[in-house]
Coordinates of C-alpha atoms and ligand atoms in Angstrom, one line a residue:
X1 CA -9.1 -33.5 0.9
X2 CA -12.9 -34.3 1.2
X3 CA -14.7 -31.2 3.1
X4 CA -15.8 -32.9 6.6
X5 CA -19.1 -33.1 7.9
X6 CA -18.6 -29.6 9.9
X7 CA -19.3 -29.4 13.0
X8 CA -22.1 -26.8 14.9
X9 CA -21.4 -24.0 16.8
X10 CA -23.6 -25.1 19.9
X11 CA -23.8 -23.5 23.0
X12 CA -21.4 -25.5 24.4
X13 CA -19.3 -24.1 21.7
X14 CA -20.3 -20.7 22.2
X15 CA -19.8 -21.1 26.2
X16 CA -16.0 -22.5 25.5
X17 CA -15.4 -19.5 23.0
X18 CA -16.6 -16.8 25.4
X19 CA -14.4 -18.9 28.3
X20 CA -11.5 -17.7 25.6
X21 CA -11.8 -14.1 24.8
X22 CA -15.2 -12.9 26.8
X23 CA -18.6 -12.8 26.0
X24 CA -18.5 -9.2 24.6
X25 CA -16.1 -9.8 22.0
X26 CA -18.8 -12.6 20.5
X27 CA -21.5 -11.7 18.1
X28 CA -24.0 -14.6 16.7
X29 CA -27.3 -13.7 15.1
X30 CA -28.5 -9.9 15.3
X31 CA -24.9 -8.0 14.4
X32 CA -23.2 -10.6 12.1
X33 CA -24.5 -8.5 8.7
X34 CA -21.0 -7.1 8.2
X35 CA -19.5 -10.3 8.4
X36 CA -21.4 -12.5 6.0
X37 CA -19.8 -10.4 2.4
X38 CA -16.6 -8.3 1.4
X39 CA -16.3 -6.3 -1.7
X40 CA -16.7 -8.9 -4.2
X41 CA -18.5 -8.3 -7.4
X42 CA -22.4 -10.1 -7.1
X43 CA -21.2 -12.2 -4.0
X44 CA -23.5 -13.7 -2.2
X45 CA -23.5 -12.6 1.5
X46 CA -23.2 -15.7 4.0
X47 CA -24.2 -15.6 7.6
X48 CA -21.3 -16.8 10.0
X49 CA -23.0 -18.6 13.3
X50 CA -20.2 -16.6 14.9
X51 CA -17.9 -13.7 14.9
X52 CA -15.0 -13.8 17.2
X53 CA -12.9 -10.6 17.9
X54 CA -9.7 -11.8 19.8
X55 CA -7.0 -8.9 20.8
X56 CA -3.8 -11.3 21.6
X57 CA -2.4 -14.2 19.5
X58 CA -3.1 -17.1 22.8
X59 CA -6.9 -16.1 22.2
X60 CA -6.5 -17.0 18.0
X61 CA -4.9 -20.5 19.0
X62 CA -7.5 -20.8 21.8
X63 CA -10.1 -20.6 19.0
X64 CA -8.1 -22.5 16.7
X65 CA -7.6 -25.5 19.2
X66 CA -11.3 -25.4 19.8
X67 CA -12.7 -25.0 16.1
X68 CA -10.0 -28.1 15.2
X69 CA -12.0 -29.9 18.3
X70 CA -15.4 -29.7 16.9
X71 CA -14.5 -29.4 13.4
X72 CA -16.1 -25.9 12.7
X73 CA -14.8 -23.8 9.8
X74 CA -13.1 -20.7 10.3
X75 CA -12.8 -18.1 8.0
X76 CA -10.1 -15.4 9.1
X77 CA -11.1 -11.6 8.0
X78 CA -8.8 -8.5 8.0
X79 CA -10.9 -5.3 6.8
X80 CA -13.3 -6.9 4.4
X81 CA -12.2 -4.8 1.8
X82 CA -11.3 -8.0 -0.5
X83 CA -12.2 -8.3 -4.3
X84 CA -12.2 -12.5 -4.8
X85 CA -14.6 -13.2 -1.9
X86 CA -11.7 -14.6 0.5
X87 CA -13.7 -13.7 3.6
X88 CA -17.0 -14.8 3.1
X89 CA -17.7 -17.5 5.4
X90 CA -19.3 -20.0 2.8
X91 CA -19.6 -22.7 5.3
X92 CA -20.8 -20.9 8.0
X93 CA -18.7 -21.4 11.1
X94 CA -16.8 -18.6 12.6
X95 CA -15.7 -15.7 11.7
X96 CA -12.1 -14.8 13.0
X97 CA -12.3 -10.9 12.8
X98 CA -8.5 -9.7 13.8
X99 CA -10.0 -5.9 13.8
X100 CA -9.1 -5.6 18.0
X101 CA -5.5 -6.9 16.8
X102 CA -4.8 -3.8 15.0
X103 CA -1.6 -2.6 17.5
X104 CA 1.9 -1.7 15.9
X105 CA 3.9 -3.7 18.6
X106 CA 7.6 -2.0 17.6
X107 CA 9.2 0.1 14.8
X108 CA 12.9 -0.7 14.7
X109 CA 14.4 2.5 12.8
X110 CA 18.2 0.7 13.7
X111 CA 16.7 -2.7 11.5
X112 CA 14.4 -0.6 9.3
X113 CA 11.6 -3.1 10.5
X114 CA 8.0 -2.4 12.2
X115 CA 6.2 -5.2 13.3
X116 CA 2.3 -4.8 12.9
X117 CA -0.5 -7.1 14.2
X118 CA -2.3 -7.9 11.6
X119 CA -5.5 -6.4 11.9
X120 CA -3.4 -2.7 11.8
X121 CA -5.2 -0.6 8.9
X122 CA -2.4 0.5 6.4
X123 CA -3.5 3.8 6.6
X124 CA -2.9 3.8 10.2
X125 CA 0.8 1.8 9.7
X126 CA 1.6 4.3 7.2
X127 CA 1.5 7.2 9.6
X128 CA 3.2 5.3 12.5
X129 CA 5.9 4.4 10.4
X130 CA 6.2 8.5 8.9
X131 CA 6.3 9.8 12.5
X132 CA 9.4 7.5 12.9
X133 CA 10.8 8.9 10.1
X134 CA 10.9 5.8 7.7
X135 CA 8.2 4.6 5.0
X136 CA 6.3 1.9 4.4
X137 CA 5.8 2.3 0.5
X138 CA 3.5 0.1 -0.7
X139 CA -0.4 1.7 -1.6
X140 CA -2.3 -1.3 -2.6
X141 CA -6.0 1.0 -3.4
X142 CA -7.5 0.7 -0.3
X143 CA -5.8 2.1 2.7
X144 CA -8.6 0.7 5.2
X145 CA -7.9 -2.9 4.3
X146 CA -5.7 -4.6 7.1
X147 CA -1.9 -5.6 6.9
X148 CA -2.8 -9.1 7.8
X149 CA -5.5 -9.2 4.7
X150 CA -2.4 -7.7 2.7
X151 CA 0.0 -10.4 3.0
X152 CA -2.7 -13.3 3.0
X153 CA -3.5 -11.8 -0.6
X154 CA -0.5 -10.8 -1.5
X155 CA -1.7 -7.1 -2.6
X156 CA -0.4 -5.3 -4.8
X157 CA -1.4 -1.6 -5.2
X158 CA 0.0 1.5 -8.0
X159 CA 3.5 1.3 -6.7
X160 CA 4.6 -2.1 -7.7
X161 CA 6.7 -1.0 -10.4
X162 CA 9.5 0.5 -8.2
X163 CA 8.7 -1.5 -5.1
X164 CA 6.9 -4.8 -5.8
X165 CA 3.9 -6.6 -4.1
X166 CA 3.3 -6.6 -0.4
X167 CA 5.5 -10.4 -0.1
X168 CA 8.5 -8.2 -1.3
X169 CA 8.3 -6.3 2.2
X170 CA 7.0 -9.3 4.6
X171 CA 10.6 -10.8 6.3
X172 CA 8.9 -13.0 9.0
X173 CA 5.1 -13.7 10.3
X174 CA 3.5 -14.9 13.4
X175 CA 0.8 -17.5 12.5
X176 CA -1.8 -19.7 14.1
X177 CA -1.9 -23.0 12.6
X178 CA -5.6 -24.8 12.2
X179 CA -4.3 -27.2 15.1
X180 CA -3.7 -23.8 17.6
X181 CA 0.1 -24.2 17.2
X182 CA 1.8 -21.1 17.2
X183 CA 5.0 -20.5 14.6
X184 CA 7.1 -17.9 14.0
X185 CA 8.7 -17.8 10.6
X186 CA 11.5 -15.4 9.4
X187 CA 12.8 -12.3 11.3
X188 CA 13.8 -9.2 11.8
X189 CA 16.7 -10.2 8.8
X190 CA 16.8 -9.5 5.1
X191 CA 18.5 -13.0 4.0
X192 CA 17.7 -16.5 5.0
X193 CA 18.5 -19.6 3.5
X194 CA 17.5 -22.0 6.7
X195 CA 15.0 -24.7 5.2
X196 CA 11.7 -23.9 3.9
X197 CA 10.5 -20.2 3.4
X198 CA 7.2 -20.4 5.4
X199 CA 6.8 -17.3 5.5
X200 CA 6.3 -16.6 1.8
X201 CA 4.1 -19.9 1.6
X202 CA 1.9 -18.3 3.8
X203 CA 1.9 -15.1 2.0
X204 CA -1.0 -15.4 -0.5
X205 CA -2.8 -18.3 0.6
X206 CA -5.9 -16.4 1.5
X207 CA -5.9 -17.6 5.1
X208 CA -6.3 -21.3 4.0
X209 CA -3.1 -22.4 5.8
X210 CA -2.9 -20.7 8.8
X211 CA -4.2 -17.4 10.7
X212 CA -1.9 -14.6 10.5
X213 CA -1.1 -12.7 13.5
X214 CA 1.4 -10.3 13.3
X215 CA 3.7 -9.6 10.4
X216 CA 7.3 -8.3 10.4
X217 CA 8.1 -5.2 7.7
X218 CA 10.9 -4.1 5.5
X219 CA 10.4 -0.3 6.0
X220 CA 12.8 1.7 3.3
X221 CA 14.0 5.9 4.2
X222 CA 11.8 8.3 3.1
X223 CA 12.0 8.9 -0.7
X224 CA 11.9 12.3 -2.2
X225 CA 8.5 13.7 -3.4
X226 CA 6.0 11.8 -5.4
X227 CA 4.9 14.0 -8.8
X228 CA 2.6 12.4 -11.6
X229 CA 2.5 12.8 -15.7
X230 CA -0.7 12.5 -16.9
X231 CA -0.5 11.6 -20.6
X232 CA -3.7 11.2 -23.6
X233 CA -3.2 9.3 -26.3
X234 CA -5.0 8.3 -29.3
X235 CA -5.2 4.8 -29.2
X236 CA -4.8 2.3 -26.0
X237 CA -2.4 0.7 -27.9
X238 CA -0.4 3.7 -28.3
X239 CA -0.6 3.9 -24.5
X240 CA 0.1 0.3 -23.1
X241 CA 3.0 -0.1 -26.0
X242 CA 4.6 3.3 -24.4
X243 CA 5.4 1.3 -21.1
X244 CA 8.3 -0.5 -21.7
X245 CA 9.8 2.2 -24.0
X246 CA 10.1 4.0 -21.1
X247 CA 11.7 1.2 -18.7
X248 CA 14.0 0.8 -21.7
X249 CA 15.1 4.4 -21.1
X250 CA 15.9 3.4 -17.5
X251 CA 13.6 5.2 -15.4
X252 CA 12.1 3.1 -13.1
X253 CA 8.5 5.0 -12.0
X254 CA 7.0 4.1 -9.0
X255 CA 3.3 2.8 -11.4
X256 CA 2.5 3.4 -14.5
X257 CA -0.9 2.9 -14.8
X258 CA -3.5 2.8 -18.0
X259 CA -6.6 3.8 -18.3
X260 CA -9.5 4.0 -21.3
X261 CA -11.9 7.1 -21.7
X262 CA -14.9 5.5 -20.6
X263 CA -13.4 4.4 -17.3
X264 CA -12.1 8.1 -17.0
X265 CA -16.0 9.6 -18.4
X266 CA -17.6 7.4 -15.5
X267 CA -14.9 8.3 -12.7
X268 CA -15.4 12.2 -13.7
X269 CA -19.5 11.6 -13.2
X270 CA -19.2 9.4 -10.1
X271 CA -16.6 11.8 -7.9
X272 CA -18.1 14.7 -10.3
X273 CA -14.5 16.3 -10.4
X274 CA -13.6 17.5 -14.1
X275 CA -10.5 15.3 -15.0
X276 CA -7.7 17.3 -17.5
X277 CA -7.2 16.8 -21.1
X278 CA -10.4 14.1 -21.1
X279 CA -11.9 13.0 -24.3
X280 CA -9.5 11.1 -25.8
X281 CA -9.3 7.5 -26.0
X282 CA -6.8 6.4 -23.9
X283 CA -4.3 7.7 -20.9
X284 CA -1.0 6.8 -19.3
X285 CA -0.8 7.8 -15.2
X286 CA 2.8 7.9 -14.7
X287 CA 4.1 8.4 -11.1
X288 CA 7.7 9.1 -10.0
X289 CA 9.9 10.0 -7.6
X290 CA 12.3 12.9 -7.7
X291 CA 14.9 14.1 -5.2
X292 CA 14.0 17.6 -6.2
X293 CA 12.5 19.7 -8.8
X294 CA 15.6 19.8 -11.2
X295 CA 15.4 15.9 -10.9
X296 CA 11.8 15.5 -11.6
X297 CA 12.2 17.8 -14.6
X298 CA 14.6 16.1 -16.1
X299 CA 12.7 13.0 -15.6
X300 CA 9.7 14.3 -16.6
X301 CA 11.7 15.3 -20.1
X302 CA 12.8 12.1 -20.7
X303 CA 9.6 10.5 -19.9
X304 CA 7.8 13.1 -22.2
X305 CA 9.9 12.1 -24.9
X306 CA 9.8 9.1 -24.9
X307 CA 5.4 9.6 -24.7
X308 CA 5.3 11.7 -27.9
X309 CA 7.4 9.5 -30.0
X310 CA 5.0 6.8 -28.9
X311 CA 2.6 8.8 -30.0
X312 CA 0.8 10.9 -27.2
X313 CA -1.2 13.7 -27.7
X314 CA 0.1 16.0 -24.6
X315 CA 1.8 15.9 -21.3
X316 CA 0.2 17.4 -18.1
X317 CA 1.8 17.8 -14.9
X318 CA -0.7 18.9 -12.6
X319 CA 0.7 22.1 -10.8
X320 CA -0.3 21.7 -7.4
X321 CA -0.7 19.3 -4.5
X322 CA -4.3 19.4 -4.8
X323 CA -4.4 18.4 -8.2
X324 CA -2.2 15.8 -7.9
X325 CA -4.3 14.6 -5.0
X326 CA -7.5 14.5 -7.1
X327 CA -5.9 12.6 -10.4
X328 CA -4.8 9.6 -7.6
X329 CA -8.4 10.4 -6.4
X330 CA -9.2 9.3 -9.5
X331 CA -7.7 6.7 -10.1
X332 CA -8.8 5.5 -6.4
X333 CA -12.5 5.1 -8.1
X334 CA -12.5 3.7 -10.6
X335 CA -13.9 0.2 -9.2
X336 CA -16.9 2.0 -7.6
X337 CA -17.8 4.2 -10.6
X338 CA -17.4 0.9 -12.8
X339 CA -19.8 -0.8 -10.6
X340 CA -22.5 1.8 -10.9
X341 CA -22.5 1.0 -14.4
X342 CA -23.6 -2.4 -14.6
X343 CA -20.3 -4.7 -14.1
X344 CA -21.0 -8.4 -15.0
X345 CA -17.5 -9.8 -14.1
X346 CA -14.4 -8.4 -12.5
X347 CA -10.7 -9.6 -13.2
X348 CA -6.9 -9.1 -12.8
X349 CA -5.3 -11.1 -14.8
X350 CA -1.5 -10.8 -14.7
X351 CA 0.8 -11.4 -18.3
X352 CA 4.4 -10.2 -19.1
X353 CA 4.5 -6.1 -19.2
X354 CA 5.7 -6.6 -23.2
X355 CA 2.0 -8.4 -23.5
X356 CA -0.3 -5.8 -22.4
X357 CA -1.4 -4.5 -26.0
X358 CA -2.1 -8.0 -27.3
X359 CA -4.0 -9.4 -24.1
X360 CA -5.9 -6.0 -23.9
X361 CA -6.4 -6.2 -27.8
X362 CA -7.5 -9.5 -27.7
X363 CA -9.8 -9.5 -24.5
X364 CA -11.6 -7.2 -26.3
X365 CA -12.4 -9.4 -29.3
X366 CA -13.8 -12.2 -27.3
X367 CA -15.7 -10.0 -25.5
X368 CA -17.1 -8.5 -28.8
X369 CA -17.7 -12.2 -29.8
X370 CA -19.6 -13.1 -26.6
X371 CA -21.6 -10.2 -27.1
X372 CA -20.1 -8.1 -24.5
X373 CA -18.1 -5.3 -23.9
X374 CA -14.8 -5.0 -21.6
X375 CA -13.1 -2.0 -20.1
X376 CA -9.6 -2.4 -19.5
X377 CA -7.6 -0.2 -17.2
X378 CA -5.0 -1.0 -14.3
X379 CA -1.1 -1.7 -14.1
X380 CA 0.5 -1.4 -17.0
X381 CA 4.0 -0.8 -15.8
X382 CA 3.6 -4.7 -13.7
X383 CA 1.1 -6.6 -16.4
X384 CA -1.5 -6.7 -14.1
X385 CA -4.8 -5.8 -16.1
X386 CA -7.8 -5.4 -14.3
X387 CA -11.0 -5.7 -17.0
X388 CA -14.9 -5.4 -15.9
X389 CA -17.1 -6.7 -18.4
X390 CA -20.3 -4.8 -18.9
X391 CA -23.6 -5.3 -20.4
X392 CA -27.2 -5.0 -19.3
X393 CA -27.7 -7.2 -16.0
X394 CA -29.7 -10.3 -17.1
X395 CA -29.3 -14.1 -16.9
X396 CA -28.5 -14.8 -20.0
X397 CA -25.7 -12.2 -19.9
X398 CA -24.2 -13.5 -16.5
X399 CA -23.7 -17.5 -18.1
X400 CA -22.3 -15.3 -21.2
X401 CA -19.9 -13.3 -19.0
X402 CA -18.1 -16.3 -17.4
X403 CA -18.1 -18.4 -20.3
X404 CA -16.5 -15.0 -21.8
X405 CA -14.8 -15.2 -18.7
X406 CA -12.9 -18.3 -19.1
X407 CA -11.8 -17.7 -22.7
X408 CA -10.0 -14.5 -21.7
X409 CA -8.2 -16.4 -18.7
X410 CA -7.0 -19.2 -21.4
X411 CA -5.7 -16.1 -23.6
X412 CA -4.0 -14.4 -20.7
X413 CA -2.0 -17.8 -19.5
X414 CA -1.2 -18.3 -23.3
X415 CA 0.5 -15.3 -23.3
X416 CA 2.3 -16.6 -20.2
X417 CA 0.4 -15.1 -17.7
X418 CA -1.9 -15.8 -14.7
X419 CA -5.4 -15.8 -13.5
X420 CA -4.9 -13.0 -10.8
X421 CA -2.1 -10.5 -10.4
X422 CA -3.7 -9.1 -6.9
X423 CA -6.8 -9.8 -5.8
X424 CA -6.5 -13.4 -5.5
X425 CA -8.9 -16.1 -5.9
X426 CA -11.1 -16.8 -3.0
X427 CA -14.4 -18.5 -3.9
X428 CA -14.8 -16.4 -6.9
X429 CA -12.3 -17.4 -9.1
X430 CA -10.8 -21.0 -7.9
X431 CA -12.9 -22.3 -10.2
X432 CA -10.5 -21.1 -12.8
X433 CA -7.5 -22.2 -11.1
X434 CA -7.0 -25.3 -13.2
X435 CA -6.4 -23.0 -16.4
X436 CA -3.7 -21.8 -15.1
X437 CA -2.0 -24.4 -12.7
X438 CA -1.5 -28.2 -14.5
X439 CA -2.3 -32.0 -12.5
X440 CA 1.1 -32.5 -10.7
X441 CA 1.1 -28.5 -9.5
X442 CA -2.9 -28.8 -8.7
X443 CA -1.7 -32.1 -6.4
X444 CA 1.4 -31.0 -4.4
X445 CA -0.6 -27.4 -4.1
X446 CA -4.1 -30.0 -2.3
X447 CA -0.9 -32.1 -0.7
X448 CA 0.1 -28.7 1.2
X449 CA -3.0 -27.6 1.9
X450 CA -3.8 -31.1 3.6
X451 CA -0.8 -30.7 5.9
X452 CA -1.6 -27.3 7.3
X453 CA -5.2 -28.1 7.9
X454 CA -5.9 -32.1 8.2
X455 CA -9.6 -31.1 8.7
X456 CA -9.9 -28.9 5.6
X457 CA -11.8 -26.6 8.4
X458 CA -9.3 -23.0 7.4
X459 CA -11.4 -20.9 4.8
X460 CA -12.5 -24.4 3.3
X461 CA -13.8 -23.5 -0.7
X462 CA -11.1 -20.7 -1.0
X463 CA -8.3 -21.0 -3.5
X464 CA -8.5 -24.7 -3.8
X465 CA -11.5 -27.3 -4.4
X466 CA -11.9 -29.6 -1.6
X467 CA -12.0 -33.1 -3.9
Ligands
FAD1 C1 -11.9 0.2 -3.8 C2 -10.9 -0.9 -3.7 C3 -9.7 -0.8 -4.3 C4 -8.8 -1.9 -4.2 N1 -7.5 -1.8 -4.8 C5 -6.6 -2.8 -4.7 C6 -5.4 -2.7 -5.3 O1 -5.0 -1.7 -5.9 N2 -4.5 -3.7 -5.1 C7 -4.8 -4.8 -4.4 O2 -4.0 -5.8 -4.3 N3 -6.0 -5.0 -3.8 C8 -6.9 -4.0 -3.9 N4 -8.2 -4.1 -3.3 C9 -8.5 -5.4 -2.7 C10 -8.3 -5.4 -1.1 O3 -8.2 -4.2 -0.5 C11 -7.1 -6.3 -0.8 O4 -7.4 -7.6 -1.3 C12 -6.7 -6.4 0.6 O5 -5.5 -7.0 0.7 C13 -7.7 -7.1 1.5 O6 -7.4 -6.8 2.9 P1 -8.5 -7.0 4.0 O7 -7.9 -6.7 5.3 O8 -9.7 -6.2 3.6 O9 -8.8 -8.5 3.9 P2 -10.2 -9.3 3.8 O10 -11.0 -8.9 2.7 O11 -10.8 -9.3 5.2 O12 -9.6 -10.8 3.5 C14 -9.0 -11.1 2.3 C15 -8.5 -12.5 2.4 O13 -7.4 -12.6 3.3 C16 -7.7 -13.5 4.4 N5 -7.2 -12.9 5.6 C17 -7.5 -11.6 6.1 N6 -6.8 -11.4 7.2 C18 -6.1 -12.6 7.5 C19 -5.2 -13.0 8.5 N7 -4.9 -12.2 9.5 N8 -4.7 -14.2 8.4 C20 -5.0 -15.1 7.4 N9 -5.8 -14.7 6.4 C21 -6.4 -13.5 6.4 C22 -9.2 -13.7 4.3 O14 -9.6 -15.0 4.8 C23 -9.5 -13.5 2.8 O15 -9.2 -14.8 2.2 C24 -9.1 -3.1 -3.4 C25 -10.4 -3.1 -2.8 C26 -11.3 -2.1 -2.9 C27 -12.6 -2.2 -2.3

């Protein structure tokens, strides 16, 4: 799968392009700023030569049959809001924004189904889907990230204890192959054992198989209301050892989430709303879901229990919606009050819930032994651990933090885990992707890739290297 020699984006180009979706829908030069980075840690902003904005799926194979022509890369962007620097255009090329493809096309309330275009903002599916009367219930952080940019990471948000990741929910898609081919995979069904699942291959491959256009949902009835229990405890391994004590007690939260006082002490500064019970060292966020109030208590009873023979300091149930609001707040900002602090490196690695403590425990000690210090906070109840490693912002500390880096990966897939539970790997972490994936999975993963994409010319240095 060598990269090609890719081609320009001429005039000629540029005149066929605006021949497809109209000149105002274009933008080269002056205009493409917002298209050259996402939210990636450090990345390194590239400049597309052009940003197309189509607003109906014949346009996106249009492009597609045209950038296949002249051999121009294209990278496909959702929102931007990505953490693994899927949608950085590193080769240039175009940019395939689906923003004007944001439309809800239909919410089925006999199928429990909606299908969204992808460039639909969750925030604004979410409330489509509530005036219907159903619920879409994932909450992967960022509610202005697109569905589309969903599903091609596979996110995975707070709620994935209860309800999984977003590929749990996707039954069909509507994709644009590199060649322009349209295919429609899955439906509006919940089983299907007819041949290969394309749609889940799809799902998670960062937009280097195919362009996403539209996406079919599983929507669920609305569930009762969400409370939280916010629990301190002395140690984080008191905390992140509490987790599957309480699974074992069968309650199934919606997330359980973990987080260490510094985190907290940084969040409190950065939104400069006081946080309860702060100062100790370590916190459980548990979220649940109760019918009614005599449900919730008795969940939040058992849960308690179960917290204080673990060892928790307290219990606090925030008494109204407003400060349940602003602990979620919270939790919401963590990754921008971390990045005021001086974050070298960024990861979510993913291990089995039961090895939390020990990949936590020992992240920390090869940290300490690069020289370095990591936070750890993020999904406890799913394994998913997202760590920042800090230090002051020099050279010499950025070669240490990836060396550091790489030896925590090697820990977390010893414990049987992976390089990234959510945020995927896009041009920041591929790199790693041999740690965690062996020669013969590394092969038939390059042997897929070369069938979707002949011309290595979707999201080319995403995911996977192109030797
Ligand atoms: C503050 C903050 C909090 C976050 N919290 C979470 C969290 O809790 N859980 C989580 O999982 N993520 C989280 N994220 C990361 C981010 O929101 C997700 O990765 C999200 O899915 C990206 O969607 P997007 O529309 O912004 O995609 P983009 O960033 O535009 O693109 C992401 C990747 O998907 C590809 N892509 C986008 N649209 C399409 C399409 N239509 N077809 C094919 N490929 C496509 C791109 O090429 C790229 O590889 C957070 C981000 C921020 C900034």
């Amino acid at each position: 799968m060598k990269s090609p020699d890719y081609g320009k984006v001429t005039e000629e180009v540029k005149t066929a392009l605006a021949e497809i979706i109209g000149a105002k829908d274009i933008i080269s030069g002056e205009g493409t700023e917002n298209y050259e980075h996402d939210e990636t840690l450090k990345a390194v902003p590239c400049p597309p030569e052009v940003v197309v904005k189509p607003d109906n799926t014949a346009s996106v194979s249009g492009i597609m049959k045209l950038a296949s022509q002249y051999k121009i890369p294209v990278t496909p962007r959702g929102s931007g809001t990505g953490l693994s620097g899927g949608a950085i255009p590193i080769h240039g090329g175009i940019v395939l924004s689906l923003e004007r493809m944001n439309r809800i096309r239909e919410i089925d309330t006999a199928n429990f189904v909606c299908v969204a275009e992808a460039g639909a903002v969750l925030n604004d599916l979410h409330q489509a889907v509530l005036d219907k009367g159903l619920y879409y219930p994932l909450y992967p952080g960022e509610m202005t990230a697109s569905i589309g940019g969903n599903v091609a990471t596979n996110a995975g948000g707070m709620r994935a204890v209860k309800y999984g990741v977003t590929r749990h929910f996707v039954l069909g898609l509507e994709a644009v192959l590199p060649t322009g081919e349209v295919v429609h995979t899955g439906g509006k069904f919940v089983k299907c054992s007819t041949a290969y699942d394309l749609t889940q291959l799809i799902a998670g491959s960062e937009g280097t198989l195919a362009v996403i256009t539209s996406v079919i949902l599983r929507l669920i009835s609305q569930p009762g209301s969400r409370e939280i229990l916010f629990v301190p405890f002395r140690t984080l391994q008191d905390a992140v050892r509490t987790v599957p004590e309480i699974l074992k007690e069968k309650i199934l939260p919606v997330g359980i989430e973990f987080l260490e006082k510094d985190i907290l002490d940084a969040t409190e500064k950065f939104t400069g709303k006081e946080i309860p019970l702060s100062g100790y060292p370590a916190y459980l966020m548990i979220m649940v879901e109760a019918d009614d109030q005599d449900q919730f208590l008795s969940i939040a009873d058992r849960i308690g229990k179960v917290c204080l023979r673990m060892g928790a300091v307290d219990i606090f149930v925030p008494g109204s919606e407003r400060a349940k609001r602003n602990l979620l707040e919270a939790r919401e900002k963590f990754y921008p009050a971390l990045r005021q602090l001086g974050m070298l490196e960024m990861a979510d690695v993913v291990v089995p819930r039961s090895c939390v403590a020990d990949f936590v425990e020992g992240g920390k000690a090869i940290a300490t032994k690069h020289g370095l210090v990591m936070h750890a906070s993020g999904h406890a109840g799913d394994g998913n651990v997202h760590f920042h490693l800090n230090a002051e912002d020099t050279e010499a500390n950025a070669i240490k933090a990836k060396e550091c880096l790489a030896d925590i990966f090697k820990m977390g897939v010893s414990l049987g885990g992976s390089i990234s539970g959510e945020h995927g790997l896009g041009c920041a972490k591929m790199e790693y992707l041999p740690l965690a994936a062996d020669k013969a999975k590394m092969e038939l993963m390059k042997r897929i890739k070369r069938a979707f994409d002949p011309f290595n010319i979707m999201n080319p240095g995403k995911v996977l290297t192109s030797d």
